Amino acid sequence: MNDIKRLPDSELEIMMIVWDAKEKVTSDFIMEKLSKSWARTTVLNFLARLCDRGFLSCTKKGRHNIYSAQVKKEDYLKRESRSFLQKLYHGSLTGLVASLYDGKIVSKEELEELKRFIEEAE
Amino acid sequence: MNDIKRLPDSELEIMMIVWDAKEKVTSDFIMEKLSKSWARTTVLNFLARLCDRGFLSCTKKGRHNIYSAQVKKEDYLKRESRSFLQKLYHGSLTGLVASLYDGKIVSKEELEELKRFIEEAE
DNA sequence: AGTTGTATTCTACAACTGTAAAATAAGGAG
DNA sequence: CTCCTTATTTTACAGTTGTAGAATACAACT
């Protein structure tokens, strides 16, 4: 039961909106927040699939559905980050950061911020 | 032409072996290095798909094929890391590292190593 | 209560993935 | 040169994902 699997991109995008909302949401809320221009039925279908996977629960409120997260964001991010790090960098965090920095994905300022985080974390 | 897309997990696993070999490889080499116990035809199929995608090139040497990487590992890792960071952490590197540290995926030692990397990177 | 509008659920379908058996092709043994 | 081995290529097929039209259901209005 406990096996949280990786979500497909589209469902992840929706799940992120739910998580970041910090409370129960409606499909209208999701539609508003989405950058994509998916058809309503498309979004509803993704929501349904997320329920099937156990990532969301769904209760009816009048003619609308109310969705709420059943998997904790931290847990999901943790799992995905671990497997990402493992698959692409053989588990080397420094390797990942080096790649991001050398590839100019993160700036010197972001590295500074990261350094402060590390210094505080001890 | 330049659009490198994300590889499916299985193909990525094979691609990592090719990249890490630092030279042209045969399917036998791949088979040896693999942790999975895929059938030979399965591996060959993945190799063929990687050729179709333009990640590998394939030349014949007698009855064997020789494969070599056509996409640079750094480029692929850079792209994937950026999109991963964006999708899961809204682009926040510190967020990612915090999640890994709080989730006990990386140790204090690894953070120290990372700090040294940051200090040298300036 | 019957009709209408629209949110939700079903159904559909093509493309992509994981996996490998069947078919083919070509080097090497006799 | 012919046959056997075995690496490679084809074909197959079920499950997943992206995407949305059709069908349904139900609140609201007359």
PDB file of N, CA, C and O in Angstrom, chain A residues 77 80-82 84-85 93 96-97 100 114 117, chain B residues 81 84-85 88-89 91-102 106:
ATOM      1  N   LEU A  77       8.317  14.575  -2.461  1.00  0.00           N
ATOM      2  CA  LEU A  77       9.536  15.243  -2.928  1.00  0.00           C
ATOM      3  C   LEU A  77      10.778  14.493  -2.476  1.00  0.00           C
ATOM      4  O   LEU A  77      11.738  14.335  -3.236  1.00  0.00           O
ATOM      5  N   GLU A  80      11.174  11.315  -4.666  1.00  0.00           N
ATOM      6  CA  GLU A  80      11.562  11.639  -6.036  1.00  0.00           C
ATOM      7  C   GLU A  80      12.973  12.189  -6.099  1.00  0.00           C
ATOM      8  O   GLU A  80      13.725  11.894  -7.021  1.00  0.00           O
ATOM      9  N   SER A  81      13.319  13.011  -5.122  1.00  0.00           N
ATOM     10  CA  SER A  81      14.650  13.610  -5.134  1.00  0.00           C
ATOM     11  C   SER A  81      15.710  12.539  -4.934  1.00  0.00           C
ATOM     12  O   SER A  81      16.744  12.543  -5.608  1.00  0.00           O
ATOM     13  N   ARG A  82      15.418  11.625  -4.040  1.00  0.00           N
ATOM     14  CA  ARG A  82      16.381  10.555  -3.830  1.00  0.00           C
ATOM     15  C   ARG A  82      16.578   9.751  -5.103  1.00  0.00           C
ATOM     16  O   ARG A  82      17.699   9.500  -5.534  1.00  0.00           O
ATOM     17  N   PHE A  84      15.943  10.564  -8.153  1.00  0.00           N
ATOM     18  CA  PHE A  84      16.569  11.383  -9.198  1.00  0.00           C
ATOM     19  C   PHE A  84      18.081  11.436  -8.995  1.00  0.00           C
ATOM     20  O   PHE A  84      18.870  11.190  -9.906  1.00  0.00           O
ATOM     21  N   LEU A  85      18.461  11.752  -7.772  1.00  0.00           N
ATOM     22  CA  LEU A  85      19.884  11.861  -7.442  1.00  0.00           C
ATOM     23  C   LEU A  85      20.597  10.544  -7.730  1.00  0.00           C
ATOM     24  O   LEU A  85      21.695  10.511  -8.271  1.00  0.00           O
ATOM     25  N   LEU A  93      25.346  14.391  -4.331  1.00  0.00           N
ATOM     26  CA  LEU A  93      24.723  15.709  -4.241  1.00  0.00           C
ATOM     27  C   LEU A  93      25.620  16.789  -4.828  1.00  0.00           C
ATOM     28  O   LEU A  93      25.173  17.661  -5.577  1.00  0.00           O
ATOM     29  N   LEU A  96      25.368  16.865  -8.487  1.00  0.00           N
ATOM     30  CA  LEU A  96      24.169  17.549  -8.965  1.00  0.00           C
ATOM     31  C   LEU A  96      24.340  19.064  -8.925  1.00  0.00           C
ATOM     32  O   LEU A  96      24.101  19.762  -9.916  1.00  0.00           O
ATOM     33  N   VAL A  97      24.800  19.568  -7.792  1.00  0.00           N
ATOM     34  CA  VAL A  97      24.950  21.021  -7.662  1.00  0.00           C
ATOM     35  C   VAL A  97      25.998  21.538  -8.646  1.00  0.00           C
ATOM     36  O   VAL A  97      25.812  22.587  -9.270  1.00  0.00           O
ATOM     37  N   LEU A 100      24.451  21.860 -11.986  1.00  0.00           N
ATOM     38  CA  LEU A 100      23.543  23.011 -12.065  1.00  0.00           C
ATOM     39  C   LEU A 100      24.325  24.313 -12.135  1.00  0.00           C
ATOM     40  O   LEU A 100      23.954  25.248 -12.854  1.00  0.00           O
ATOM     41  N   LEU A 114      22.555  28.787  -0.503  1.00  0.00           N
ATOM     42  CA  LEU A 114      22.700  27.388  -0.138  1.00  0.00           C
ATOM     43  C   LEU A 114      23.762  27.226   0.938  1.00  0.00           C
ATOM     44  O   LEU A 114      23.593  26.460   1.890  1.00  0.00           O
ATOM     45  N   PHE A 117      22.400  28.074   4.192  1.00  0.00           N
ATOM     46  CA  PHE A 117      21.550  26.987   4.690  1.00  0.00           C
ATOM     47  C   PHE A 117      22.405  25.898   5.335  1.00  0.00           C
ATOM     48  O   PHE A 117      22.120  25.420   6.430  1.00  0.00           O
TER      49      PHE A 117
ATOM     50  N   SER B  81      18.157  18.159 -14.825  1.00  0.00           N
ATOM     51  CA  SER B  81      18.241  18.721 -13.483  1.00  0.00           C
ATOM     52  C   SER B  81      17.460  20.026 -13.418  1.00  0.00           C
ATOM     53  O   SER B  81      16.747  20.282 -12.459  1.00  0.00           O
ATOM     54  N   PHE B  84      13.784  19.179 -13.430  1.00  0.00           N
ATOM     55  CA  PHE B  84      13.415  18.563 -12.148  1.00  0.00           C
ATOM     56  C   PHE B  84      13.277  19.637 -11.068  1.00  0.00           C
ATOM     57  O   PHE B  84      12.283  19.708 -10.340  1.00  0.00           O
ATOM     58  N   LEU B  85      14.285  20.477 -10.982  1.00  0.00           N
ATOM     59  CA  LEU B  85      14.289  21.543  -9.974  1.00  0.00           C
ATOM     60  C   LEU B  85      13.072  22.440 -10.158  1.00  0.00           C
ATOM     61  O   LEU B  85      12.416  22.835  -9.197  1.00  0.00           O
ATOM     62  N   LEU B  88       9.618  20.352  -9.321  1.00  0.00           N
ATOM     63  CA  LEU B  88       9.355  19.939  -7.949  1.00  0.00           C
ATOM     64  C   LEU B  88       9.668  20.980  -6.882  1.00  0.00           C
ATOM     65  O   LEU B  88       9.139  20.895  -5.785  1.00  0.00           O
ATOM     66  N   TYR B  89      10.529  21.932  -7.212  1.00  0.00           N
ATOM     67  CA  TYR B  89      10.912  22.905  -6.177  1.00  0.00           C
ATOM     68  C   TYR B  89      10.760  24.342  -6.644  1.00  0.00           C
ATOM     69  O   TYR B  89      11.367  25.228  -6.089  1.00  0.00           O
ATOM     70  N   GLY B  91      12.128  25.742  -8.764  1.00  0.00           N
ATOM     71  CA  GLY B  91      13.446  26.279  -9.077  1.00  0.00           C
ATOM     72  C   GLY B  91      14.359  26.550  -7.886  1.00  0.00           C
ATOM     73  O   GLY B  91      15.486  27.007  -8.081  1.00  0.00           O
ATOM     74  N   SER B  92      13.907  26.243  -6.698  1.00  0.00           N
ATOM     75  CA  SER B  92      14.743  26.554  -5.527  1.00  0.00           C
ATOM     76  C   SER B  92      15.751  25.458  -5.177  1.00  0.00           C
ATOM     77  O   SER B  92      15.394  24.391  -4.676  1.00  0.00           O
ATOM     78  N   LEU B  93      17.014  25.754  -5.412  1.00  0.00           N
ATOM     79  CA  LEU B  93      18.064  24.781  -5.102  1.00  0.00           C
ATOM     80  C   LEU B  93      18.131  24.508  -3.610  1.00  0.00           C
ATOM     81  O   LEU B  93      18.249  23.363  -3.174  1.00  0.00           O
ATOM     82  N   THR B  94      18.033  25.574  -2.823  1.00  0.00           N
ATOM     83  CA  THR B  94      18.076  25.375  -1.377  1.00  0.00           C
ATOM     84  C   THR B  94      16.903  24.498  -0.941  1.00  0.00           C
ATOM     85  O   THR B  94      17.056  23.641  -0.062  1.00  0.00           O
ATOM     86  N   GLY B  95      15.770  24.691  -1.569  1.00  0.00           N
ATOM     87  CA  GLY B  95      14.614  23.852  -1.249  1.00  0.00           C
ATOM     88  C   GLY B  95      14.931  22.391  -1.477  1.00  0.00           C
ATOM     89  O   GLY B  95      14.606  21.530  -0.651  1.00  0.00           O
ATOM     90  N   LEU B  96      15.555  22.107  -2.592  1.00  0.00           N
ATOM     91  CA  LEU B  96      15.912  20.726  -2.909  1.00  0.00           C
ATOM     92  C   LEU B  96      16.875  20.147  -1.882  1.00  0.00           C
ATOM     93  O   LEU B  96      16.659  19.066  -1.328  1.00  0.00           O
ATOM     94  N   VAL B  97      17.936  20.888  -1.610  1.00  0.00           N
ATOM     95  CA  VAL B  97      18.931  20.378  -0.664  1.00  0.00           C
ATOM     96  C   VAL B  97      18.324  20.219   0.727  1.00  0.00           C
ATOM     97  O   VAL B  97      18.584  19.234   1.426  1.00  0.00           O
ATOM     98  N   ALA B  98      17.474  21.166   1.107  1.00  0.00           N
ATOM     99  CA  ALA B  98      16.823  21.069   2.411  1.00  0.00           C
ATOM    100  C   ALA B  98      16.000  19.795   2.487  1.00  0.00           C
ATOM    101  O   ALA B  98      16.048  19.062   3.480  1.00  0.00           O
ATOM    102  N   SER B  99      15.262  19.523   1.428  1.00  0.00           N
ATOM    103  CA  SER B  99      14.438  18.323   1.405  1.00  0.00           C
ATOM    104  C   SER B  99      15.295  17.071   1.524  1.00  0.00           C
ATOM    105  O   SER B  99      14.962  16.125   2.251  1.00  0.00           O
ATOM    106  N   LEU B 100      16.423  17.059   0.847  1.00  0.00           N
ATOM    107  CA  LEU B 100      17.298  15.892   0.891  1.00  0.00           C
ATOM    108  C   LEU B 100      17.921  15.733   2.270  1.00  0.00           C
ATOM    109  O   LEU B 100      18.075  14.619   2.772  1.00  0.00           O
ATOM    110  N   TYR B 101      18.264  16.853   2.867  1.00  0.00           N
ATOM    111  CA  TYR B 101      18.901  16.776   4.182  1.00  0.00           C
ATOM    112  C   TYR B 101      17.876  16.423   5.260  1.00  0.00           C
ATOM    113  O   TYR B 101      18.092  15.505   6.058  1.00  0.00           O
ATOM    114  N   ASP B 102      16.766  17.122   5.249  1.00  0.00           N
ATOM    115  CA  ASP B 102      15.726  16.839   6.247  1.00  0.00           C
ATOM    116  C   ASP B 102      15.204  15.414   6.108  1.00  0.00           C
ATOM    117  O   ASP B 102      14.849  14.779   7.095  1.00  0.00           O
ATOM    118  N   VAL B 106      20.783  12.789   2.383  1.00  0.00           N
ATOM    119  CA  VAL B 106      22.216  13.108   2.368  1.00  0.00           C
ATOM    120  C   VAL B 106      22.654  13.391   3.808  1.00  0.00           C
ATOM    121  O   VAL B 106      21.890  13.901   4.617  1.00  0.00           O
TER     122      VAL B 106
END
